[in-house]
Amino acid sequence: MFLLKTFPLCEPAVLQLLRQFSTNTLPTLTLFTKDPCPLCDEAKEVLEPLKHRFVLQQVDISLPENKVWWDRYKWDIPVFHLNGQFVMKHRVDVVLMDKLLQDAETHQT
């Protein structure tokens, strides 16, 4: 039996709860990044209005287990893949991202 505690929820907590139950239907947006990465931080801010439409997965390319991604993207981060397919690098194109998310949403049904 699933039991929810009753307490005031702020919007981020509600979004987290909704994401937890809907991650199997949302597309996965993978951000290839490292720390520090000011352009990556900027890209995440630009994506903020769209964040309810995807699950963000971050891959730190500086970790030893991600050497293949380091070799591929070390000069290009941030790099984004949507559902495993390369979609953009360096800066977020919001119009393109919106179209790609619409396409992903259409093909889910």
PDB file of N, CA and C in Angstrom:
ATOM      1  N   MET A   1       0.845  -1.175   0.000  1.00  0.00           N
ATOM      2  CA  MET A   1       0.000   0.000   0.000  1.00  0.00           C
ATOM      3  C   MET A   1       0.892   1.240   0.000  1.00  0.00           C
ATOM      4  N   PHE A   2       0.514   2.202  -0.806  1.00  0.00           N
ATOM      5  CA  PHE A   2       1.279   3.434  -0.922  1.00  0.00           C
ATOM      6  C   PHE A   2       0.657   4.481  -0.025  1.00  0.00           C
ATOM      7  N   LEU A   3       1.468   5.088   0.824  1.00  0.00           N
ATOM      8  CA  LEU A   3       0.979   6.081   1.768  1.00  0.00           C
ATOM      9  C   LEU A   3       1.751   7.369   1.586  1.00  0.00           C
ATOM     10  N   LEU A   4       1.013   8.458   1.433  1.00  0.00           N
ATOM     11  CA  LEU A   4       1.634   9.773   1.321  1.00  0.00           C
ATOM     12  C   LEU A   4       1.423  10.524   2.614  1.00  0.00           C
ATOM     13  N   LYS A   5       2.481  11.099   3.151  1.00  0.00           N
ATOM     14  CA  LYS A   5       2.334  11.947   4.324  1.00  0.00           C
ATOM     15  C   LYS A   5       1.685  13.249   3.899  1.00  0.00           C
ATOM     16  N   THR A   6       0.880  13.817   4.754  1.00  0.00           N
ATOM     17  CA  THR A   6       0.239  15.083   4.452  1.00  0.00           C
ATOM     18  C   THR A   6       1.087  16.200   5.027  1.00  0.00           C
ATOM     19  N   PHE A   7       1.630  17.011   4.121  1.00  0.00           N
ATOM     20  CA  PHE A   7       2.389  18.175   4.529  1.00  0.00           C
ATOM     21  C   PHE A   7       2.390  19.148   3.365  1.00  0.00           C
ATOM     22  N   PRO A   8       2.579  20.432   3.641  1.00  0.00           N
ATOM     23  CA  PRO A   8       2.578  21.407   2.558  1.00  0.00           C
ATOM     24  C   PRO A   8       3.739  21.139   1.606  1.00  0.00           C
ATOM     25  N   LEU A   9       3.423  21.064   0.326  1.00  0.00           N
ATOM     26  CA  LEU A   9       4.442  20.801  -0.686  1.00  0.00           C
ATOM     27  C   LEU A   9       4.739  22.077  -1.451  1.00  0.00           C
ATOM     28  N   CYS A  10       5.996  22.356  -1.609  1.00  0.00           N
ATOM     29  CA  CYS A  10       6.358  23.479  -2.463  1.00  0.00           C
ATOM     30  C   CYS A  10       6.399  22.964  -3.902  1.00  0.00           C
ATOM     31  N   GLU A  11       6.384  23.846  -4.876  1.00  0.00           N
ATOM     32  CA  GLU A  11       6.332  23.446  -6.273  1.00  0.00           C
ATOM     33  C   GLU A  11       7.463  22.504  -6.669  1.00  0.00           C
ATOM     34  N   PRO A  12       8.732  22.763  -6.290  1.00  0.00           N
ATOM     35  CA  PRO A  12       9.785  21.825  -6.687  1.00  0.00           C
ATOM     36  C   PRO A  12       9.546  20.408  -6.165  1.00  0.00           C
ATOM     37  N   ALA A  13       9.042  20.279  -4.956  1.00  0.00           N
ATOM     38  CA  ALA A  13       8.782  18.945  -4.414  1.00  0.00           C
ATOM     39  C   ALA A  13       7.673  18.257  -5.201  1.00  0.00           C
ATOM     40  N   VAL A  14       6.664  19.007  -5.589  1.00  0.00           N
ATOM     41  CA  VAL A  14       5.574  18.446  -6.392  1.00  0.00           C
ATOM     42  C   VAL A  14       6.113  17.987  -7.739  1.00  0.00           C
ATOM     43  N   LEU A  15       6.951  18.813  -8.358  1.00  0.00           N
ATOM     44  CA  LEU A  15       7.538  18.429  -9.639  1.00  0.00           C
ATOM     45  C   LEU A  15       8.388  17.178  -9.503  1.00  0.00           C
ATOM     46  N   GLN A  16       9.147  17.089  -8.424  1.00  0.00           N
ATOM     47  CA  GLN A  16       9.973  15.897  -8.206  1.00  0.00           C
ATOM     48  C   GLN A  16       9.104  14.658  -8.060  1.00  0.00           C
ATOM     49  N   LEU A  17       8.003  14.785  -7.335  1.00  0.00           N
ATOM     50  CA  LEU A  17       7.096  13.659  -7.147  1.00  0.00           C
ATOM     51  C   LEU A  17       6.483  13.243  -8.477  1.00  0.00           C
ATOM     52  N   LEU A  18       6.037  14.212  -9.262  1.00  0.00           N
ATOM     53  CA  LEU A  18       5.463  13.895 -10.566  1.00  0.00           C
ATOM     54  C   LEU A  18       6.490  13.232 -11.471  1.00  0.00           C
ATOM     55  N   ARG A  19       7.710  13.731 -11.451  1.00  0.00           N
ATOM     56  CA  ARG A  19       8.758  13.131 -12.274  1.00  0.00           C
ATOM     57  C   ARG A  19       9.033  11.691 -11.869  1.00  0.00           C
ATOM     58  N   GLN A  20       9.000  11.435 -10.574  1.00  0.00           N
ATOM     59  CA  GLN A  20       9.282  10.093 -10.077  1.00  0.00           C
ATOM     60  C   GLN A  20       8.303   9.089 -10.674  1.00  0.00           C
ATOM     61  N   PHE A  21       7.056   9.497 -10.841  1.00  0.00           N
ATOM     62  CA  PHE A  21       6.045   8.585 -11.357  1.00  0.00           C
ATOM     63  C   PHE A  21       5.918   8.629 -12.876  1.00  0.00           C
ATOM     64  N   SER A  22       6.549   9.611 -13.524  1.00  0.00           N
ATOM     65  CA  SER A  22       6.374   9.724 -14.961  1.00  0.00           C
ATOM     66  C   SER A  22       7.678   9.582 -15.741  1.00  0.00           C
ATOM     67  N   THR A  23       8.763   9.219 -15.098  1.00  0.00           N
ATOM     68  CA  THR A  23      10.049   9.144 -15.793  1.00  0.00           C
ATOM     69  C   THR A  23      10.048   8.104 -16.902  1.00  0.00           C
ATOM     70  N   ASN A  24       9.193   7.088 -16.804  1.00  0.00           N
ATOM     71  CA  ASN A  24       9.187   6.090 -17.854  1.00  0.00           C
ATOM     72  C   ASN A  24       8.543   6.615 -19.131  1.00  0.00           C
ATOM     73  N   THR A  25       7.847   7.748 -19.081  1.00  0.00           N
ATOM     74  CA  THR A  25       7.215   8.287 -20.274  1.00  0.00           C
ATOM     75  C   THR A  25       7.917   9.539 -20.793  1.00  0.00           C
ATOM     76  N   LEU A  26       8.740  10.162 -19.998  1.00  0.00           N
ATOM     77  CA  LEU A  26       9.425  11.374 -20.433  1.00  0.00           C
ATOM     78  C   LEU A  26      10.703  11.019 -21.182  1.00  0.00           C
ATOM     79  N   PRO A  27      11.033  11.804 -22.216  1.00  0.00           N
ATOM     80  CA  PRO A  27      12.306  11.569 -22.896  1.00  0.00           C
ATOM     81  C   PRO A  27      13.477  11.899 -21.978  1.00  0.00           C
ATOM     82  N   THR A  28      14.623  11.300 -22.250  1.00  0.00           N
ATOM     83  CA  THR A  28      15.828  11.546 -21.462  1.00  0.00           C
ATOM     84  C   THR A  28      16.738  12.503 -22.214  1.00  0.00           C
ATOM     85  N   LEU A  29      17.055  13.613 -21.559  1.00  0.00           N
ATOM     86  CA  LEU A  29      18.003  14.576 -22.101  1.00  0.00           C
ATOM     87  C   LEU A  29      19.307  14.388 -21.335  1.00  0.00           C
ATOM     88  N   THR A  30      20.347  13.983 -22.036  1.00  0.00           N
ATOM     89  CA  THR A  30      21.648  13.750 -21.413  1.00  0.00           C
ATOM     90  C   THR A  30      22.537  14.962 -21.661  1.00  0.00           C
ATOM     91  N   LEU A  31      23.079  15.489 -20.579  1.00  0.00           N
ATOM     92  CA  LEU A  31      24.011  16.610 -20.636  1.00  0.00           C
ATOM     93  C   LEU A  31      25.407  16.073 -20.339  1.00  0.00           C
ATOM     94  N   PHE A  32      26.300  16.200 -21.304  1.00  0.00           N
ATOM     95  CA  PHE A  32      27.701  15.841 -21.103  1.00  0.00           C
ATOM     96  C   PHE A  32      28.393  17.096 -20.603  1.00  0.00           C
ATOM     97  N   THR A  33      28.986  17.003 -19.404  1.00  0.00           N
ATOM     98  CA  THR A  33      29.483  18.167 -18.696  1.00  0.00           C
ATOM     99  C   THR A  33      30.732  17.806 -17.921  1.00  0.00           C
ATOM    100  N   LYS A  34      31.281  18.768 -17.222  1.00  0.00           N
ATOM    101  CA  LYS A  34      32.349  18.557 -16.248  1.00  0.00           C
ATOM    102  C   LYS A  34      32.277  19.711 -15.267  1.00  0.00           C
ATOM    103  N   ASP A  35      33.046  19.637 -14.204  1.00  0.00           N
ATOM    104  CA  ASP A  35      33.019  20.689 -13.198  1.00  0.00           C
ATOM    105  C   ASP A  35      34.388  21.347 -13.132  1.00  0.00           C
ATOM    106  N   PRO A  36      34.485  22.628 -13.308  1.00  0.00           N
ATOM    107  CA  PRO A  36      33.410  23.586 -13.560  1.00  0.00           C
ATOM    108  C   PRO A  36      33.087  23.664 -15.054  1.00  0.00           C
ATOM    109  N   CYS A  37      31.891  24.152 -15.339  1.00  0.00           N
ATOM    110  CA  CYS A  37      31.464  24.359 -16.718  1.00  0.00           C
ATOM    111  C   CYS A  37      30.428  25.481 -16.746  1.00  0.00           C
ATOM    112  N   PRO A  38      30.870  26.727 -16.821  1.00  0.00           N
ATOM    113  CA  PRO A  38      29.931  27.848 -16.832  1.00  0.00           C
ATOM    114  C   PRO A  38      28.926  27.785 -17.985  1.00  0.00           C
ATOM    115  N   LEU A  39      29.354  27.314 -19.158  1.00  0.00           N
ATOM    116  CA  LEU A  39      28.409  27.194 -20.268  1.00  0.00           C
ATOM    117  C   LEU A  39      27.338  26.149 -19.975  1.00  0.00           C
ATOM    118  N   CYS A  40      27.714  25.088 -19.249  1.00  0.00           N
ATOM    119  CA  CYS A  40      26.742  24.067 -18.866  1.00  0.00           C
ATOM    120  C   CYS A  40      25.723  24.649 -17.887  1.00  0.00           C
ATOM    121  N   ASP A  41      26.205  25.435 -16.934  1.00  0.00           N
ATOM    122  CA  ASP A  41      25.305  26.085 -15.975  1.00  0.00           C
ATOM    123  C   ASP A  41      24.335  27.008 -16.703  1.00  0.00           C
ATOM    124  N   GLU A  42      24.853  27.753 -17.661  1.00  0.00           N
ATOM    125  CA  GLU A  42      23.999  28.644 -18.458  1.00  0.00           C
ATOM    126  C   GLU A  42      22.961  27.838 -19.246  1.00  0.00           C
ATOM    127  N   ALA A  43      23.392  26.743 -19.844  1.00  0.00           N
ATOM    128  CA  ALA A  43      22.481  25.897 -20.629  1.00  0.00           C
ATOM    129  C   ALA A  43      21.362  25.345 -19.751  1.00  0.00           C
ATOM    130  N   LYS A  44      21.684  24.923 -18.532  1.00  0.00           N
ATOM    131  CA  LYS A  44      20.655  24.401 -17.625  1.00  0.00           C
ATOM    132  C   LYS A  44      19.644  25.483 -17.263  1.00  0.00           C
ATOM    133  N   GLU A  45      20.112  26.715 -17.104  1.00  0.00           N
ATOM    134  CA  GLU A  45      19.197  27.821 -16.821  1.00  0.00           C
ATOM    135  C   GLU A  45      18.263  28.064 -18.002  1.00  0.00           C
ATOM    136  N   VAL A  46      18.795  28.006 -19.210  1.00  0.00           N
ATOM    137  CA  VAL A  46      17.980  28.208 -20.405  1.00  0.00           C
ATOM    138  C   VAL A  46      16.928  27.111 -20.527  1.00  0.00           C
ATOM    139  N   LEU A  47      17.267  25.892 -20.122  1.00  0.00           N
ATOM    140  CA  LEU A  47      16.344  24.758 -20.198  1.00  0.00           C
ATOM    141  C   LEU A  47      15.302  24.742 -19.078  1.00  0.00           C
ATOM    142  N   GLU A  48      15.479  25.553 -18.079  1.00  0.00           N
ATOM    143  CA  GLU A  48      14.601  25.548 -16.901  1.00  0.00           C
ATOM    144  C   GLU A  48      13.104  25.554 -17.260  1.00  0.00           C
ATOM    145  N   PRO A  49      12.634  26.399 -18.180  1.00  0.00           N
ATOM    146  CA  PRO A  49      11.200  26.403 -18.493  1.00  0.00           C
ATOM    147  C   PRO A  49      10.697  25.096 -19.139  1.00  0.00           C
ATOM    148  N   LEU A  50      11.599  24.297 -19.674  1.00  0.00           N
ATOM    149  CA  LEU A  50      11.216  23.050 -20.340  1.00  0.00           C
ATOM    150  C   LEU A  50      11.418  21.816 -19.466  1.00  0.00           C
ATOM    151  N   LYS A  51      11.946  21.983 -18.262  1.00  0.00           N
ATOM    152  CA  LYS A  51      12.415  20.842 -17.465  1.00  0.00           C
ATOM    153  C   LYS A  51      11.327  19.837 -17.096  1.00  0.00           C
ATOM    154  N   HIS A  52      10.070  20.229 -17.142  1.00  0.00           N
ATOM    155  CA  HIS A  52       8.984  19.303 -16.831  1.00  0.00           C
ATOM    156  C   HIS A  52       8.705  18.337 -17.982  1.00  0.00           C
ATOM    157  N   ARG A  53       9.375  18.542 -19.122  1.00  0.00           N
ATOM    158  CA  ARG A  53       9.114  17.741 -20.320  1.00  0.00           C
ATOM    159  C   ARG A  53      10.175  16.678 -20.583  1.00  0.00           C
ATOM    160  N   PHE A  54      11.198  16.585 -19.720  1.00  0.00           N
ATOM    161  CA  PHE A  54      12.254  15.595 -19.914  1.00  0.00           C
ATOM    162  C   PHE A  54      12.877  15.237 -18.574  1.00  0.00           C
ATOM    163  N   VAL A  55      13.607  14.148 -18.575  1.00  0.00           N
ATOM    164  CA  VAL A  55      14.423  13.751 -17.428  1.00  0.00           C
ATOM    165  C   VAL A  55      15.855  14.121 -17.786  1.00  0.00           C
ATOM    166  N   LEU A  56      16.499  14.921 -16.945  1.00  0.00           N
ATOM    167  CA  LEU A  56      17.872  15.334 -17.197  1.00  0.00           C
ATOM    168  C   LEU A  56      18.841  14.341 -16.571  1.00  0.00           C
ATOM    169  N   GLN A  57      19.723  13.822 -17.395  1.00  0.00           N
ATOM    170  CA  GLN A  57      20.781  12.921 -16.948  1.00  0.00           C
ATOM    171  C   GLN A  57      22.101  13.620 -17.244  1.00  0.00           C
ATOM    172  N   GLN A  58      22.944  13.779 -16.237  1.00  0.00           N
ATOM    173  CA  GLN A  58      24.226  14.448 -16.431  1.00  0.00           C
ATOM    174  C   GLN A  58      25.355  13.421 -16.416  1.00  0.00           C
ATOM    175  N   VAL A  59      26.256  13.556 -17.364  1.00  0.00           N
ATOM    176  CA  VAL A  59      27.424  12.684 -17.456  1.00  0.00           C
ATOM    177  C   VAL A  59      28.660  13.551 -17.302  1.00  0.00           C
ATOM    178  N   ASP A  60      29.402  13.314 -16.231  1.00  0.00           N
ATOM    179  CA  ASP A  60      30.643  14.049 -15.978  1.00  0.00           C
ATOM    180  C   ASP A  60      31.748  13.387 -16.796  1.00  0.00           C
ATOM    181  N   ILE A  61      32.156  14.056 -17.870  1.00  0.00           N
ATOM    182  CA  ILE A  61      33.128  13.454 -18.781  1.00  0.00           C
ATOM    183  C   ILE A  61      34.534  13.402 -18.204  1.00  0.00           C
ATOM    184  N   SER A  62      34.756  14.083 -17.076  1.00  0.00           N
ATOM    185  CA  SER A  62      36.097  14.069 -16.471  1.00  0.00           C
ATOM    186  C   SER A  62      36.337  12.837 -15.600  1.00  0.00           C
ATOM    187  N   LEU A  63      35.310  12.041 -15.359  1.00  0.00           N
ATOM    188  CA  LEU A  63      35.481  10.825 -14.569  1.00  0.00           C
ATOM    189  C   LEU A  63      36.175   9.748 -15.402  1.00  0.00           C
ATOM    190  N   PRO A  64      37.046   8.961 -14.773  1.00  0.00           N
ATOM    191  CA  PRO A  64      37.798   7.938 -15.527  1.00  0.00           C
ATOM    192  C   PRO A  64      36.904   6.978 -16.313  1.00  0.00           C
ATOM    193  N   GLU A  65      35.754   6.628 -15.772  1.00  0.00           N
ATOM    194  CA  GLU A  65      34.876   5.682 -16.466  1.00  0.00           C
ATOM    195  C   GLU A  65      34.187   6.292 -17.694  1.00  0.00           C
ATOM    196  N   ASN A  66      34.324   7.615 -17.863  1.00  0.00           N
ATOM    197  CA  ASN A  66      33.716   8.291 -19.010  1.00  0.00           C
ATOM    198  C   ASN A  66      34.753   8.784 -20.007  1.00  0.00           C
ATOM    199  N   LYS A  67      35.903   8.096 -20.057  1.00  0.00           N
ATOM    200  CA  LYS A  67      37.001   8.508 -20.928  1.00  0.00           C
ATOM    201  C   LYS A  67      36.584   8.604 -22.390  1.00  0.00           C
ATOM    202  N   VAL A  68      35.737   7.710 -22.839  1.00  0.00           N
ATOM    203  CA  VAL A  68      35.296   7.751 -24.237  1.00  0.00           C
ATOM    204  C   VAL A  68      34.572   9.066 -24.533  1.00  0.00           C
ATOM    205  N   TRP A  69      33.770   9.539 -23.574  1.00  0.00           N
ATOM    206  CA  TRP A  69      33.067  10.819 -23.751  1.00  0.00           C
ATOM    207  C   TRP A  69      34.040  11.992 -23.637  1.00  0.00           C
ATOM    208  N   TRP A  70      35.044  11.872 -22.770  1.00  0.00           N
ATOM    209  CA  TRP A  70      36.071  12.911 -22.663  1.00  0.00           C
ATOM    210  C   TRP A  70      36.790  13.075 -24.007  1.00  0.00           C
ATOM    211  N   ASP A  71      37.198  11.936 -24.582  1.00  0.00           N
ATOM    212  CA  ASP A  71      37.906  11.984 -25.863  1.00  0.00           C
ATOM    213  C   ASP A  71      37.036  12.605 -26.960  1.00  0.00           C
ATOM    214  N   ARG A  72      35.753  12.372 -26.902  1.00  0.00           N
ATOM    215  CA  ARG A  72      34.848  12.864 -27.934  1.00  0.00           C
ATOM    216  C   ARG A  72      34.436  14.327 -27.729  1.00  0.00           C
ATOM    217  N   TYR A  73      34.199  14.728 -26.461  1.00  0.00           N
ATOM    218  CA  TYR A  73      33.554  16.017 -26.201  1.00  0.00           C
ATOM    219  C   TYR A  73      34.362  17.021 -25.379  1.00  0.00           C
ATOM    220  N   LYS A  74      35.626  16.743 -25.087  1.00  0.00           N
ATOM    221  CA  LYS A  74      36.372  17.610 -24.159  1.00  0.00           C
ATOM    222  C   LYS A  74      36.417  19.072 -24.580  1.00  0.00           C
ATOM    223  N   TRP A  75      36.333  19.362 -25.865  1.00  0.00           N
ATOM    224  CA  TRP A  75      36.384  20.747 -26.329  1.00  0.00           C
ATOM    225  C   TRP A  75      35.000  21.289 -26.692  1.00  0.00           C
ATOM    226  N   ASP A  76      33.957  20.522 -26.487  1.00  0.00           N
ATOM    227  CA  ASP A  76      32.639  20.903 -26.989  1.00  0.00           C
ATOM    228  C   ASP A  76      31.543  21.043 -25.950  1.00  0.00           C
ATOM    229  N   ILE A  77      31.805  20.776 -24.682  1.00  0.00           N
ATOM    230  CA  ILE A  77      30.723  20.817 -23.705  1.00  0.00           C
ATOM    231  C   ILE A  77      30.177  22.241 -23.547  1.00  0.00           C
ATOM    232  N   PRO A  78      28.910  22.360 -23.252  1.00  0.00           N
ATOM    233  CA  PRO A  78      27.944  21.294 -23.046  1.00  0.00           C
ATOM    234  C   PRO A  78      27.515  20.638 -24.366  1.00  0.00           C
ATOM    235  N   VAL A  79      27.265  19.345 -24.271  1.00  0.00           N
ATOM    236  CA  VAL A  79      26.743  18.562 -25.383  1.00  0.00           C
ATOM    237  C   VAL A  79      25.476  17.890 -24.888  1.00  0.00           C
ATOM    238  N   PHE A  80      24.459  17.857 -25.744  1.00  0.00           N
ATOM    239  CA  PHE A  80      23.174  17.256 -25.372  1.00  0.00           C
ATOM    240  C   PHE A  80      22.805  16.138 -26.326  1.00  0.00           C
ATOM    241  N   HIS A  81      22.317  15.044 -25.738  1.00  0.00           N
ATOM    242  CA  HIS A  81      21.713  13.943 -26.479  1.00  0.00           C
ATOM    243  C   HIS A  81      20.276  13.820 -25.984  1.00  0.00           C
ATOM    244  N   LEU A  82      19.347  13.595 -26.896  1.00  0.00           N
ATOM    245  CA  LEU A  82      17.961  13.333 -26.521  1.00  0.00           C
ATOM    246  C   LEU A  82      17.664  11.892 -26.874  1.00  0.00           C
ATOM    247  N   ASN A  83      17.321  11.114 -25.855  1.00  0.00           N
ATOM    248  CA  ASN A  83      17.073   9.674 -26.020  1.00  0.00           C
ATOM    249  C   ASN A  83      18.213   8.994 -26.769  1.00  0.00           C
ATOM    250  N   GLY A  84      19.444   9.370 -26.401  1.00  0.00           N
ATOM    251  CA  GLY A  84      20.623   8.706 -26.948  1.00  0.00           C
ATOM    252  C   GLY A  84      21.138   9.269 -28.265  1.00  0.00           C
ATOM    253  N   GLN A  85      20.454  10.255 -28.833  1.00  0.00           N
ATOM    254  CA  GLN A  85      20.863  10.829 -30.106  1.00  0.00           C
ATOM    255  C   GLN A  85      21.397  12.241 -29.902  1.00  0.00           C
ATOM    256  N   PHE A  86      22.547  12.549 -30.510  1.00  0.00           N
ATOM    257  CA  PHE A  86      23.108  13.889 -30.433  1.00  0.00           C
ATOM    258  C   PHE A  86      22.097  14.898 -30.975  1.00  0.00           C
ATOM    259  N   VAL A  87      21.917  16.024 -30.228  1.00  0.00           N
ATOM    260  CA  VAL A  87      21.013  17.074 -30.707  1.00  0.00           C
ATOM    261  C   VAL A  87      21.665  18.446 -30.776  1.00  0.00           C
ATOM    262  N   MET A  88      22.605  18.777 -29.894  1.00  0.00           N
ATOM    263  CA  MET A  88      23.236  20.098 -29.943  1.00  0.00           C
ATOM    264  C   MET A  88      24.443  20.147 -29.018  1.00  0.00           C
ATOM    265  N   LYS A  89      25.255  21.194 -29.235  1.00  0.00           N
ATOM    266  CA  LYS A  89      26.413  21.420 -28.372  1.00  0.00           C
ATOM    267  C   LYS A  89      26.646  22.920 -28.230  1.00  0.00           C
ATOM    268  N   HIS A  90      27.427  23.275 -27.246  1.00  0.00           N
ATOM    269  CA  HIS A  90      27.857  24.638 -26.909  1.00  0.00           C
ATOM    270  C   HIS A  90      26.755  25.489 -26.299  1.00  0.00           C
ATOM    271  N   ARG A  91      25.659  25.691 -26.987  1.00  0.00           N
ATOM    272  CA  ARG A  91      24.553  26.520 -26.486  1.00  0.00           C
ATOM    273  C   ARG A  91      23.237  25.815 -26.781  1.00  0.00           C
ATOM    274  N   VAL A  92      22.228  26.105 -25.961  1.00  0.00           N
ATOM    275  CA  VAL A  92      20.908  25.510 -26.159  1.00  0.00           C
ATOM    276  C   VAL A  92      20.132  26.340 -27.173  1.00  0.00           C
ATOM    277  N   ASP A  93      19.620  25.673 -28.190  1.00  0.00           N
ATOM    278  CA  ASP A  93      18.687  26.272 -29.134  1.00  0.00           C
ATOM    279  C   ASP A  93      17.294  25.900 -28.632  1.00  0.00           C
ATOM    280  N   VAL A  94      16.625  26.842 -27.971  1.00  0.00           N
ATOM    281  CA  VAL A  94      15.345  26.561 -27.324  1.00  0.00           C
ATOM    282  C   VAL A  94      14.278  26.179 -28.343  1.00  0.00           C
ATOM    283  N   VAL A  95      14.268  26.815 -29.486  1.00  0.00           N
ATOM    284  CA  VAL A  95      13.273  26.495 -30.521  1.00  0.00           C
ATOM    285  C   VAL A  95      13.461  25.060 -31.002  1.00  0.00           C
ATOM    286  N   LEU A  96      14.701  24.681 -31.271  1.00  0.00           N
ATOM    287  CA  LEU A  96      14.987  23.318 -31.693  1.00  0.00           C
ATOM    288  C   LEU A  96      14.631  22.326 -30.589  1.00  0.00           C
ATOM    289  N   MET A  97      15.007  22.636 -29.350  1.00  0.00           N
ATOM    290  CA  MET A  97      14.709  21.721 -28.243  1.00  0.00           C
ATOM    291  C   MET A  97      13.200  21.543 -28.079  1.00  0.00           C
ATOM    292  N   ASP A  98      12.442  22.615 -28.179  1.00  0.00           N
ATOM    293  CA  ASP A  98      10.990  22.519 -28.082  1.00  0.00           C
ATOM    294  C   ASP A  98      10.439  21.610 -29.181  1.00  0.00           C
ATOM    295  N   LYS A  99      10.922  21.771 -30.408  1.00  0.00           N
ATOM    296  CA  LYS A  99      10.467  20.924 -31.514  1.00  0.00           C
ATOM    297  C   LYS A  99      10.833  19.461 -31.279  1.00  0.00           C
ATOM    298  N   LEU A 100      12.059  19.207 -30.826  1.00  0.00           N
ATOM    299  CA  LEU A 100      12.481  17.828 -30.564  1.00  0.00           C
ATOM    300  C   LEU A 100      11.644  17.189 -29.453  1.00  0.00           C
ATOM    301  N   LEU A 101      11.335  17.967 -28.415  1.00  0.00           N
ATOM    302  CA  LEU A 101      10.503  17.446 -27.334  1.00  0.00           C
ATOM    303  C   LEU A 101       9.077  17.191 -27.828  1.00  0.00           C
ATOM    304  N   GLN A 102       8.554  18.080 -28.657  1.00  0.00           N
ATOM    305  CA  GLN A 102       7.224  17.853 -29.231  1.00  0.00           C
ATOM    306  C   GLN A 102       7.213  16.563 -30.046  1.00  0.00           C
ATOM    307  N   ASP A 103       8.244  16.370 -30.854  1.00  0.00           N
ATOM    308  CA  ASP A 103       8.337  15.136 -31.654  1.00  0.00           C
ATOM    309  C   ASP A 103       8.398  13.906 -30.755  1.00  0.00           C
ATOM    310  N   ALA A 104       9.184  13.982 -29.688  1.00  0.00           N
ATOM    311  CA  ALA A 104       9.296  12.851 -28.756  1.00  0.00           C
ATOM    312  C   ALA A 104       7.947  12.580 -28.080  1.00  0.00           C
ATOM    313  N   GLU A 105       7.247  13.636 -27.704  1.00  0.00           N
ATOM    314  CA  GLU A 105       5.941  13.482 -27.062  1.00  0.00           C
ATOM    315  C   GLU A 105       4.921  12.880 -28.026  1.00  0.00           C
ATOM    316  N   THR A 106       4.970  13.283 -29.285  1.00  0.00           N
ATOM    317  CA  THR A 106       4.049  12.771 -30.301  1.00  0.00           C
ATOM    318  C   THR A 106       4.300  11.296 -30.569  1.00  0.00           C
ATOM    319  N   HIS A 107       5.560  10.898 -30.612  1.00  0.00           N
ATOM    320  CA  HIS A 107       5.886   9.503 -30.925  1.00  0.00           C
ATOM    321  C   HIS A 107       5.692   8.561 -29.742  1.00  0.00           C
ATOM    322  N   GLN A 108       5.450   9.100 -28.555  1.00  0.00           N
ATOM    323  CA  GLN A 108       5.205   8.249 -27.385  1.00  0.00           C
ATOM    324  C   GLN A 108       3.818   7.657 -27.416  1.00  0.00           C
ATOM    325  N   THR A 109       2.862   8.398 -27.958  1.00  0.00           N
ATOM    326  CA  THR A 109       1.464   7.948 -27.894  1.00  0.00           C
ATOM    327  C   THR A 109       1.124   6.984 -28.986  1.00  0.00           C
TER     328      THR A 109
END
